mmCIF file of C-alpha atoms in Angstrom:
data_model
loop_
_atom_site.group_PDB
_atom_site.id
_atom_site.type_symbol
_atom_site.label_atom_id
_atom_site.label_comp_id
_atom_site.label_asym_id
_atom_site.label_seq_id
_atom_site.Cartn_x
_atom_site.Cartn_y
_atom_site.Cartn_z
ATOM 1 C CA MET A 1 122.434 -17.160 -65.754
ATOM 2 C CA THR A 2 124.081 -13.808 -65.071
ATOM 3 C CA ALA A 3 124.283 -12.874 -61.384
ATOM 4 C CA PRO A 4 121.905 -10.005 -60.564
ATOM 5 C CA ASP A 5 122.987 -6.476 -59.754
ATOM 6 C CA ILE A 6 122.301 -5.826 -56.063
ATOM 7 C CA SER A 7 121.597 -2.477 -54.421
ATOM 8 C CA VAL A 8 122.157 -2.377 -50.662
ATOM 9 C CA VAL A 9 119.913 -0.217 -48.471
ATOM 10 C CA ILE A 10 121.022 0.776 -44.956
ATOM 11 C CA CYS A 11 118.493 2.787 -42.944
ATOM 12 C CA VAL A 12 120.025 5.099 -40.330
ATOM 13 C CA TYR A 13 118.560 7.486 -37.789
ATOM 14 C CA THR A 14 121.081 8.607 -35.136
ATOM 15 C CA GLU A 15 124.608 9.984 -34.977
ATOM 16 C CA ASP A 16 125.148 7.812 -31.911
ATOM 17 C CA ARG A 17 125.781 4.962 -34.370
ATOM 18 C CA TRP A 18 128.262 6.877 -36.518
ATOM 19 C CA GLU A 19 131.088 4.360 -36.264
ATOM 20 C CA ASP A 20 128.652 1.486 -36.764
ATOM 21 C CA ILE A 21 127.321 3.096 -39.947
ATOM 22 C CA LEU A 22 130.821 3.547 -41.358
ATOM 23 C CA ALA A 23 131.637 -0.092 -40.530
ATOM 24 C CA ALA A 24 128.436 -1.297 -42.214
ATOM 25 C CA VAL A 25 129.244 0.620 -45.401
ATOM 26 C CA ALA A 26 132.852 -0.621 -45.368
ATOM 27 C CA SER A 27 131.640 -4.226 -45.133
ATOM 28 C CA VAL A 28 129.421 -3.717 -48.192
ATOM 29 C CA ARG A 29 132.298 -2.194 -50.121
ATOM 30 C CA ALA A 30 134.448 -5.262 -49.352
ATOM 31 C CA GLN A 31 132.008 -7.812 -50.835
ATOM 32 C CA SER A 32 133.245 -10.582 -53.133
ATOM 33 C CA HIS A 33 130.128 -9.919 -55.243
ATOM 34 C CA PRO A 34 130.330 -6.111 -55.537
ATOM 35 C CA ALA A 35 127.209 -4.112 -54.766
ATOM 36 C CA LEU A 36 125.861 -1.969 -57.571
ATOM 37 C CA GLU A 37 125.405 0.816 -55.021
ATOM 38 C CA THR A 38 124.901 1.467 -51.327
ATOM 39 C CA LEU A 39 122.020 3.699 -50.286
ATOM 40 C CA LEU A 40 122.037 5.316 -46.844
ATOM 41 C CA VAL A 41 118.484 6.403 -46.013
ATOM 42 C CA VAL A 42 118.418 8.926 -43.163
ATOM 43 C CA ASP A 43 115.273 8.977 -41.032
ATOM 44 C CA HIS A 44 114.354 12.636 -40.427
ATOM 45 C CA ASN A 45 117.711 13.714 -38.985
ATOM 46 C CA ALA A 46 119.075 16.716 -40.870
ATOM 47 C CA ALA A 47 122.391 16.804 -39.002
ATOM 48 C CA LEU A 48 123.115 13.148 -39.766
ATOM 49 C CA LEU A 49 122.026 13.603 -43.385
ATOM 50 C CA ASP A 50 124.487 16.473 -43.871
ATOM 51 C CA ARG A 51 127.306 14.655 -42.098
ATOM 52 C CA LEU A 52 126.903 11.492 -44.179
ATOM 53 C CA ALA A 53 126.555 13.469 -47.407
ATOM 54 C CA HIS A 54 129.888 15.118 -46.630
ATOM 55 C CA GLU A 55 131.514 11.805 -45.636
ATOM 56 C CA TYR A 56 130.581 10.131 -48.924
ATOM 57 C CA LYS A 57 130.657 13.088 -51.317
ATOM 58 C CA GLU A 58 133.754 11.813 -53.131
ATOM 59 C CA PRO A 59 133.378 8.823 -55.498
ATOM 60 C CA ALA A 60 135.324 5.728 -54.456
ATOM 61 C CA ALA A 61 136.629 2.714 -56.333
ATOM 62 C CA GLU A 62 134.902 0.414 -53.831
ATOM 63 C CA GLY A 63 131.467 1.460 -55.078
ATOM 64 C CA PRO A 64 129.136 4.449 -54.955
ATOM 65 C CA VAL A 65 127.350 5.479 -51.761
ATOM 66 C CA ARG A 66 124.219 7.569 -52.117
ATOM 67 C CA VAL A 67 122.825 9.464 -49.132
ATOM 68 C CA LEU A 68 119.146 10.397 -49.152
ATOM 69 C CA ALA A 69 116.403 11.431 -46.782
ATOM 70 C CA ASN A 70 113.468 9.231 -45.841
ATOM 71 C CA ALA A 71 110.691 10.494 -48.116
ATOM 72 C CA GLY A 72 107.891 9.048 -45.976
ATOM 73 C CA PRO A 73 106.781 9.165 -42.345
ATOM 74 C CA ARG A 74 109.307 8.544 -39.616
ATOM 75 C CA GLY A 75 110.219 4.875 -39.181
ATOM 76 C CA LEU A 76 112.094 1.934 -40.615
ATOM 77 C CA SER A 77 109.409 0.797 -43.060
ATOM 78 C CA ALA A 78 109.171 4.156 -44.823
ATOM 79 C CA GLY A 79 112.973 4.373 -44.905
ATOM 80 C CA ARG A 80 113.197 1.000 -46.619
ATOM 81 C CA ASN A 81 110.505 2.016 -49.097
ATOM 82 C CA THR A 82 112.485 5.166 -49.888
ATOM 83 C CA GLY A 83 115.559 3.035 -50.558
ATOM 84 C CA VAL A 84 113.644 0.643 -52.804
ATOM 85 C CA ALA A 85 112.225 3.512 -54.861
ATOM 86 C CA ALA A 86 115.653 5.135 -55.319
ATOM 87 C CA SER A 87 117.605 1.930 -56.011
ATOM 88 C CA ARG A 88 118.631 0.646 -59.439
ATOM 89 C CA GLY A 89 119.482 -3.009 -58.814
ATOM 90 C CA GLU A 90 117.493 -6.040 -59.881
ATOM 91 C CA VAL A 91 117.759 -7.144 -56.243
ATOM 92 C CA ILE A 92 117.565 -4.889 -53.163
ATOM 93 C CA ALA A 93 119.349 -6.086 -50.018
ATOM 94 C CA PHE A 94 118.860 -4.644 -46.531
ATOM 95 C CA LEU A 95 121.532 -4.395 -43.847
ATOM 96 C CA ASP A 96 121.089 -3.043 -40.326
ATOM 97 C CA ASP A 97 123.059 0.099 -39.508
ATOM 98 C CA ASP A 98 124.745 -1.603 -36.528
ATOM 99 C CA ALA A 99 125.830 -4.742 -38.395
ATOM 100 C CA VAL A 100 128.688 -5.789 -40.653
ATOM 101 C CA ALA A 101 128.432 -8.323 -43.447
ATOM 102 C CA GLU A 102 130.879 -11.121 -44.139
ATOM 103 C CA ARG A 103 132.697 -10.967 -47.470
ATOM 104 C CA ASP A 104 130.456 -13.478 -49.295
ATOM 105 C CA TRP A 105 127.154 -12.072 -48.027
ATOM 106 C CA LEU A 106 125.971 -10.703 -51.367
ATOM 107 C CA ARG A 107 127.432 -13.631 -53.310
ATOM 108 C CA ARG A 108 125.253 -16.038 -51.336
ATOM 109 C CA PHE A 109 122.221 -13.859 -51.980
ATOM 110 C CA ALA A 110 123.004 -13.731 -55.697
ATOM 111 C CA GLU A 111 123.288 -17.530 -55.877
ATOM 112 C CA GLY A 112 119.795 -17.884 -54.470
ATOM 113 C CA TYR A 113 118.325 -15.896 -57.340
ATOM 114 C CA ALA A 114 119.551 -18.371 -59.966
ATOM 115 C CA ASP A 115 116.043 -19.837 -59.660
ATOM 116 C CA PRO A 116 113.640 -17.300 -61.233
ATOM 117 C CA ARG A 117 110.909 -18.325 -58.792
ATOM 118 C CA VAL A 118 112.921 -16.979 -55.854
ATOM 119 C CA LEU A 119 111.688 -13.534 -54.833
ATOM 120 C CA ALA A 120 113.461 -13.162 -51.473
ATOM 121 C CA VAL A 121 116.636 -14.473 -49.836
ATOM 122 C CA GLY A 122 117.636 -13.912 -46.221
ATOM 123 C CA GLY A 123 120.694 -14.898 -44.234
ATOM 124 C CA ARG A 124 122.045 -15.679 -40.762
ATOM 125 C CA THR A 125 122.601 -12.915 -38.210
ATOM 126 C CA GLU A 126 125.082 -13.553 -35.396
ATOM 127 C CA PRO A 127 125.043 -11.466 -32.193
ATOM 128 C CA VAL A 128 128.088 -9.491 -31.085
ATOM 129 C CA TRP A 129 127.529 -8.973 -27.365
ATOM 130 C CA ALA A 130 128.808 -5.688 -25.919
ATOM 131 C CA SER A 131 129.894 -7.523 -22.755
ATOM 132 C CA GLY A 132 131.967 -9.936 -24.836
ATOM 133 C CA ARG A 133 129.749 -12.989 -24.414
ATOM 134 C CA ARG A 134 126.138 -14.084 -24.218
ATOM 135 C CA PRO A 135 124.494 -13.476 -20.827
ATOM 136 C CA ALA A 136 124.147 -16.857 -19.113
ATOM 137 C CA TRP A 137 120.370 -16.429 -18.693
ATOM 138 C CA PHE A 138 119.687 -15.389 -22.320
ATOM 139 C CA PRO A 139 118.133 -18.293 -24.318
ATOM 140 C CA GLU A 140 119.212 -18.783 -27.932
ATOM 141 C CA GLU A 141 115.560 -19.425 -28.770
ATOM 142 C CA PHE A 142 114.971 -15.715 -28.146
ATOM 143 C CA ASP A 143 117.857 -14.245 -30.136
ATOM 144 C CA TRP A 144 115.219 -12.553 -32.311
ATOM 145 C CA VAL A 145 114.842 -10.170 -29.361
ATOM 146 C CA VAL A 146 118.218 -8.668 -30.338
ATOM 147 C CA GLY A 147 117.636 -8.933 -34.084
ATOM 148 C CA CYS A 148 119.546 -12.166 -34.625
ATOM 149 C CA THR A 149 118.950 -15.671 -35.941
ATOM 150 C CA TYR A 150 117.395 -17.801 -33.213
ATOM 151 C CA ARG A 151 117.509 -21.485 -32.342
ATOM 152 C CA GLY A 152 114.697 -23.256 -34.140
ATOM 153 C CA LEU A 153 115.276 -21.925 -37.638
ATOM 154 C CA PRO A 154 116.267 -24.708 -40.048
ATOM 155 C CA PRO A 155 119.930 -24.858 -41.167
ATOM 156 C CA GLY A 156 121.282 -24.607 -44.715
ATOM 157 C CA ARG A 157 119.502 -22.997 -47.657
ATOM 158 C CA VAL A 158 115.821 -23.646 -46.976
ATOM 159 C CA ARG A 159 112.408 -22.391 -47.962
ATOM 160 C CA VAL A 160 110.710 -20.229 -45.326
ATOM 161 C CA ARG A 161 107.533 -18.249 -44.755
ATOM 162 C CA ASN A 162 109.447 -15.021 -44.235
ATOM 163 C CA VAL A 163 112.967 -13.626 -44.164
ATOM 164 C CA LEU A 164 114.282 -11.506 -41.267
ATOM 165 C CA GLY A 165 114.492 -7.820 -42.120
ATOM 166 C CA GLY A 166 117.978 -6.824 -40.932
ATOM 167 C CA ASN A 167 119.619 -9.390 -43.218
ATOM 168 C CA ALA A 168 117.395 -9.833 -46.245
ATOM 169 C CA SER A 169 117.017 -9.221 -49.952
ATOM 170 C CA PHE A 170 114.135 -9.068 -52.424
ATOM 171 C CA ARG A 171 113.787 -9.012 -56.175
ATOM 172 C CA ARG A 172 112.551 -5.677 -57.424
ATOM 173 C CA SER A 173 109.560 -7.474 -58.913
ATOM 174 C CA ALA A 174 108.477 -8.511 -55.393
ATOM 175 C CA PHE A 175 107.627 -4.892 -54.575
ATOM 176 C CA ALA A 176 105.808 -4.458 -57.889
ATOM 177 C CA ALA A 177 103.659 -7.471 -56.988
ATOM 178 C CA ALA A 178 102.983 -6.784 -53.304
ATOM 179 C CA GLY A 179 103.706 -3.120 -52.603
ATOM 180 C CA GLY A 180 106.141 -1.829 -50.005
ATOM 181 C CA PHE A 181 106.782 -2.346 -46.307
ATOM 182 C CA ALA A 182 103.730 -1.490 -44.210
ATOM 183 C CA THR A 183 104.103 1.691 -42.168
ATOM 184 C CA GLY A 184 102.783 1.587 -38.621
ATOM 185 C CA ILE A 185 104.114 -1.893 -37.829
ATOM 186 C CA GLY A 186 107.891 -1.632 -37.586
ATOM 187 C CA ARG A 187 110.404 0.454 -35.703
ATOM 188 C CA ASP A 188 110.323 4.202 -35.288
ATOM 189 C CA GLY A 189 113.712 5.385 -34.039
ATOM 190 C CA ASP A 190 114.108 4.836 -30.295
ATOM 191 C CA ARG A 191 110.419 4.315 -29.574
ATOM 192 C CA ARG A 192 108.882 0.974 -28.579
ATOM 193 C CA PRO A 193 110.867 -1.786 -30.386
ATOM 194 C CA LEU A 194 108.156 -3.064 -32.708
ATOM 195 C CA GLY A 195 108.859 -5.369 -35.632
ATOM 196 C CA CYS A 196 107.313 -7.886 -38.054
ATOM 197 C CA GLU A 197 107.107 -5.537 -41.044
ATOM 198 C CA GLU A 198 109.130 -8.002 -43.137
ATOM 199 C CA THR A 199 106.885 -10.891 -42.003
ATOM 200 C CA GLU A 200 103.764 -9.051 -43.119
ATOM 201 C CA LEU A 201 105.379 -8.166 -46.467
ATOM 202 C CA CYS A 202 106.483 -11.744 -47.125
ATOM 203 C CA ILE A 203 103.035 -13.166 -46.410
ATOM 204 C CA ARG A 204 101.448 -10.512 -48.611
ATOM 205 C CA LEU A 205 103.970 -11.339 -51.333
ATOM 206 C CA THR A 206 103.204 -15.057 -51.366
ATOM 207 C CA ARG A 207 99.505 -14.241 -51.538
ATOM 208 C CA ALA A 208 100.079 -11.992 -54.545
ATOM 209 C CA ARG A 209 102.471 -14.506 -56.113
ATOM 210 C CA PRO A 210 101.545 -18.043 -54.943
ATOM 211 C CA ASP A 211 104.435 -19.471 -56.990
ATOM 212 C CA ALA A 212 106.995 -17.325 -55.149
ATOM 213 C CA VAL A 213 109.879 -19.009 -53.295
ATOM 214 C CA LEU A 214 111.413 -17.350 -50.231
ATOM 215 C CA LEU A 215 114.706 -18.676 -48.896
ATOM 216 C CA ILE A 216 117.091 -18.337 -45.988
ATOM 217 C CA ASP A 217 120.722 -19.250 -46.676
ATOM 218 C CA ASP A 218 122.693 -19.514 -43.444
ATOM 219 C CA ARG A 219 125.956 -18.899 -45.330
ATOM 220 C CA ALA A 220 124.907 -15.267 -45.945
ATOM 221 C CA VAL A 221 126.205 -14.058 -42.597
ATOM 222 C CA ILE A 222 126.187 -10.695 -40.884
ATOM 223 C CA HIS A 223 127.346 -9.790 -37.369
ATOM 224 C CA HIS A 224 124.951 -7.598 -35.417
ATOM 225 C CA ARG A 225 126.088 -5.502 -32.467
ATOM 226 C CA VAL A 226 124.067 -5.951 -29.270
ATOM 227 C CA PRO A 227 124.550 -2.949 -26.940
ATOM 228 C CA GLU A 228 124.739 -3.445 -23.209
ATOM 229 C CA ALA A 229 121.236 -2.124 -22.607
ATOM 230 C CA ARG A 230 119.820 -4.933 -24.756
ATOM 231 C CA GLU A 231 121.574 -7.606 -22.723
ATOM 232 C CA ARG A 232 119.307 -6.837 -19.773
ATOM 233 C CA PHE A 233 116.106 -8.595 -18.841
ATOM 234 C CA ALA A 234 114.169 -5.309 -18.908
ATOM 235 C CA TYR A 235 114.819 -4.949 -22.639
ATOM 236 C CA PHE A 236 114.104 -8.644 -23.201
ATOM 237 C CA ARG A 237 110.675 -8.199 -21.656
ATOM 238 C CA THR A 238 109.954 -4.933 -23.496
ATOM 239 C CA ARG A 239 110.921 -6.406 -26.853
ATOM 240 C CA ALA A 240 108.843 -9.553 -26.280
ATOM 241 C CA TYR A 241 105.799 -7.433 -25.439
ATOM 242 C CA ALA A 242 106.339 -5.289 -28.547
ATOM 243 C CA GLU A 243 106.600 -8.429 -30.671
ATOM 244 C CA GLY A 244 103.189 -9.498 -29.408
ATOM 245 C CA LEU A 245 101.744 -6.124 -30.392
ATOM 246 C CA SER A 246 103.307 -6.454 -33.843
ATOM 247 C CA LYS A 247 102.060 -10.015 -34.347
ATOM 248 C CA ALA A 248 98.530 -8.794 -33.627
ATOM 249 C CA LEU A 249 98.848 -6.276 -36.463
ATOM 250 C CA VAL A 250 100.200 -8.933 -38.811
ATOM 251 C CA ALA A 251 97.313 -11.250 -37.937
ATOM 252 C CA ARG A 252 94.897 -8.402 -38.604
ATOM 253 C CA SER A 253 96.465 -7.855 -42.028
ATOM 254 C CA VAL A 254 96.844 -11.433 -43.292
ATOM 255 C CA GLY A 255 94.710 -13.507 -40.914
ATOM 256 C CA ALA A 256 95.764 -15.473 -37.845
ATOM 257 C CA ALA A 257 96.095 -18.772 -39.734
ATOM 258 C CA LYS A 258 98.952 -17.494 -41.923
ATOM 259 C CA GLY A 259 100.183 -14.758 -39.608
ATOM 260 C CA LEU A 260 100.871 -17.228 -36.775
ATOM 261 C CA GLU A 261 101.725 -20.323 -38.829
ATOM 262 C CA SER A 262 105.440 -20.409 -37.958
ATOM 263 C CA GLU A 263 104.842 -19.175 -34.422
ATOM 264 C CA ARG A 264 102.692 -22.208 -33.599
ATOM 265 C CA ARG A 265 105.541 -24.604 -34.357
ATOM 266 C CA TYR A 266 107.940 -22.339 -32.455
ATOM 267 C CA THR A 267 105.796 -22.251 -29.306
ATOM 268 C CA THR A 268 104.762 -25.922 -29.333
ATOM 269 C CA ARG A 269 108.094 -27.536 -30.291
ATOM 270 C CA VAL A 270 111.093 -25.207 -30.115
ATOM 271 C CA LEU A 271 110.337 -23.464 -26.824
ATOM 272 C CA PRO A 272 109.385 -26.576 -24.799
ATOM 273 C CA ALA A 273 112.671 -28.146 -25.919
ATOM 274 C CA GLY A 274 114.484 -25.001 -24.766
ATOM 275 C CA ILE A 275 112.827 -25.126 -21.356
ATOM 276 C CA ALA A 276 113.795 -28.790 -21.025
ATOM 277 C CA ARG A 277 117.434 -27.982 -21.884
ATOM 278 C CA GLY A 278 117.479 -25.189 -19.328
ATOM 279 C CA LEU A 279 116.080 -27.398 -16.587
ATOM 280 C CA ARG A 280 118.518 -30.179 -17.468
ATOM 281 C CA ASP A 281 121.422 -27.719 -17.263
ATOM 282 C CA ALA A 282 120.125 -26.517 -13.901
ATOM 283 C CA LEU A 283 120.074 -30.096 -12.592
ATOM 284 C CA LEU A 284 123.646 -30.530 -13.825
ATOM 285 C CA ALA A 285 124.651 -27.281 -12.065
ATOM 286 C CA ARG A 286 125.554 -25.598 -15.360
ATOM 287 C CA PRO A 287 125.484 -21.769 -15.296
ATOM 288 C CA GLY A 288 122.290 -20.076 -16.370
ATOM 289 C CA GLY A 289 120.136 -23.155 -16.939
ATOM 290 C CA ALA A 290 117.309 -22.160 -14.620
ATOM 291 C CA GLY A 291 117.540 -18.564 -15.818
ATOM 292 C CA ARG A 292 117.129 -19.597 -19.474
ATOM 293 C CA ALA A 293 114.126 -21.778 -18.675
ATOM 294 C CA CYS A 294 112.493 -18.961 -16.728
ATOM 295 C CA ALA A 295 113.309 -16.417 -19.439
ATOM 296 C CA ILE A 296 111.591 -18.570 -22.070
ATOM 297 C CA VAL A 297 108.450 -18.828 -19.939
ATOM 298 C CA ALA A 298 108.520 -15.084 -19.207
ATOM 299 C CA GLY A 299 109.096 -14.259 -22.868
ATOM 300 C CA VAL A 300 106.149 -16.375 -24.011
ATOM 301 C CA LEU A 301 103.784 -14.910 -21.426
ATOM 302 C CA THR A 302 104.892 -11.341 -22.143
ATOM 303 C CA ALA A 303 104.562 -11.760 -25.916
ATOM 304 C CA ALA A 304 101.143 -13.341 -25.428
ATOM 305 C CA GLY A 305 100.090 -10.362 -23.315
ATOM 306 C CA GLY A 306 101.230 -7.998 -26.037
ATOM 307 C CA TYR A 307 99.293 -9.997 -28.610
ATOM 308 C CA VAL A 308 96.084 -9.800 -26.576
ATOM 309 C CA VAL A 309 96.453 -6.048 -26.049
ATOM 310 C CA GLY A 310 97.321 -5.521 -29.715
ATOM 311 C CA SER A 311 94.346 -7.569 -30.857
ATOM 312 C CA VAL A 312 91.953 -5.547 -28.695
ATOM 313 C CA ARG A 313 93.411 -2.286 -29.996
ATOM 314 C CA ALA A 314 93.149 -3.495 -33.586
ATOM 315 C CA ARG A 315 89.491 -4.463 -33.154
ATOM 316 C CA ARG A 316 88.749 -1.057 -31.668
ATOM 317 C CA GLY A 317 90.537 0.681 -34.519
ATOM 318 C CA GLY A 318 93.265 2.064 -32.301
ATOM 319 C CA ALA A 319 96.131 0.420 -34.214
ATOM 320 C CA ARG A 320 96.448 1.218 -37.896
ATOM 321 C CA PHE A 321 98.981 0.664 -40.617
ATOM 322 C CA ALA A 322 99.213 1.322 -44.325
ATOM 323 C CA VAL A 323 100.754 -0.507 -47.256
ATOM 324 C CA PRO A 324 102.099 2.097 -49.660
ATOM 325 C CA PRO A 325 102.797 1.435 -53.338
ATOM 326 C CA VAL A 326 106.497 1.729 -54.163
ATOM 327 C CA GLU A 327 107.944 3.056 -57.392
ATOM 328 C CA VAL A 328 110.092 0.226 -58.752
ATOM 329 C CA GLY A 329 111.181 1.435 -62.142
ATOM 330 C CA GLY A 330 114.901 0.903 -61.421
#
């Protein structure tokens, strides 16, 4: 079977990440499985749009880069939908604007699509800490807080409920079947760090296509920069609360049974094991053990609080989102 053509979408919103954006594009251009194209979708920032259009105005042997404006409301979901609609590849991959992909990233994605039932393939995201190393108190079970693969996900190439949005790919036909990313769930620039838009899409996709297979291949690796501000407990707590709000919206969309299916295993098996490891390390006088155990407990309670608040808002009609159709002609 011929390997699919892959378009790569990178959503960007601020000039503060200029060097990160250039590094992300360079990593796509260096892939062993060349991208058909790279699309930079700029989220309502005219200055950044003009600057990127000038930077990539000349064609390059490493592959074309197309710069376009987010055609929908402000936010990551609408930016991704804009990229999907403008892309030409059989597969659309998504890369965070502050991440770089390893050379075989797209090749591993392409291998996953050898099975025609596979409609999505995700990868492994490794943190690059601004301080040079993981904070001693920061539990690996909560690496999702900084957009990275967390302890508890199964290793290898495995079937999953959902892929993680900053390192993911979908067949074009997935969007024809399920529609686009829901607006009103995910991130909106520097506002509250919401998420879960890819979770909601994946659940909606498997409902529309019960035969669909979604995979994570931990050999499809990207390295995601974690700025200093996100190494602090204040951000940890804020992100955990926002995740609870987002999970409430997902549960409203697809039902709590499916929307919280993976989270039940995570909270009943993965997190208790993490607390036990932290307490054991504390007893052995290893750095950060007690801090990690306490952070896990705090993270669970904060996320649960966000979920309760989000559920109340959803029932009162104060939290809304929309699932737009996406043009997928290619």
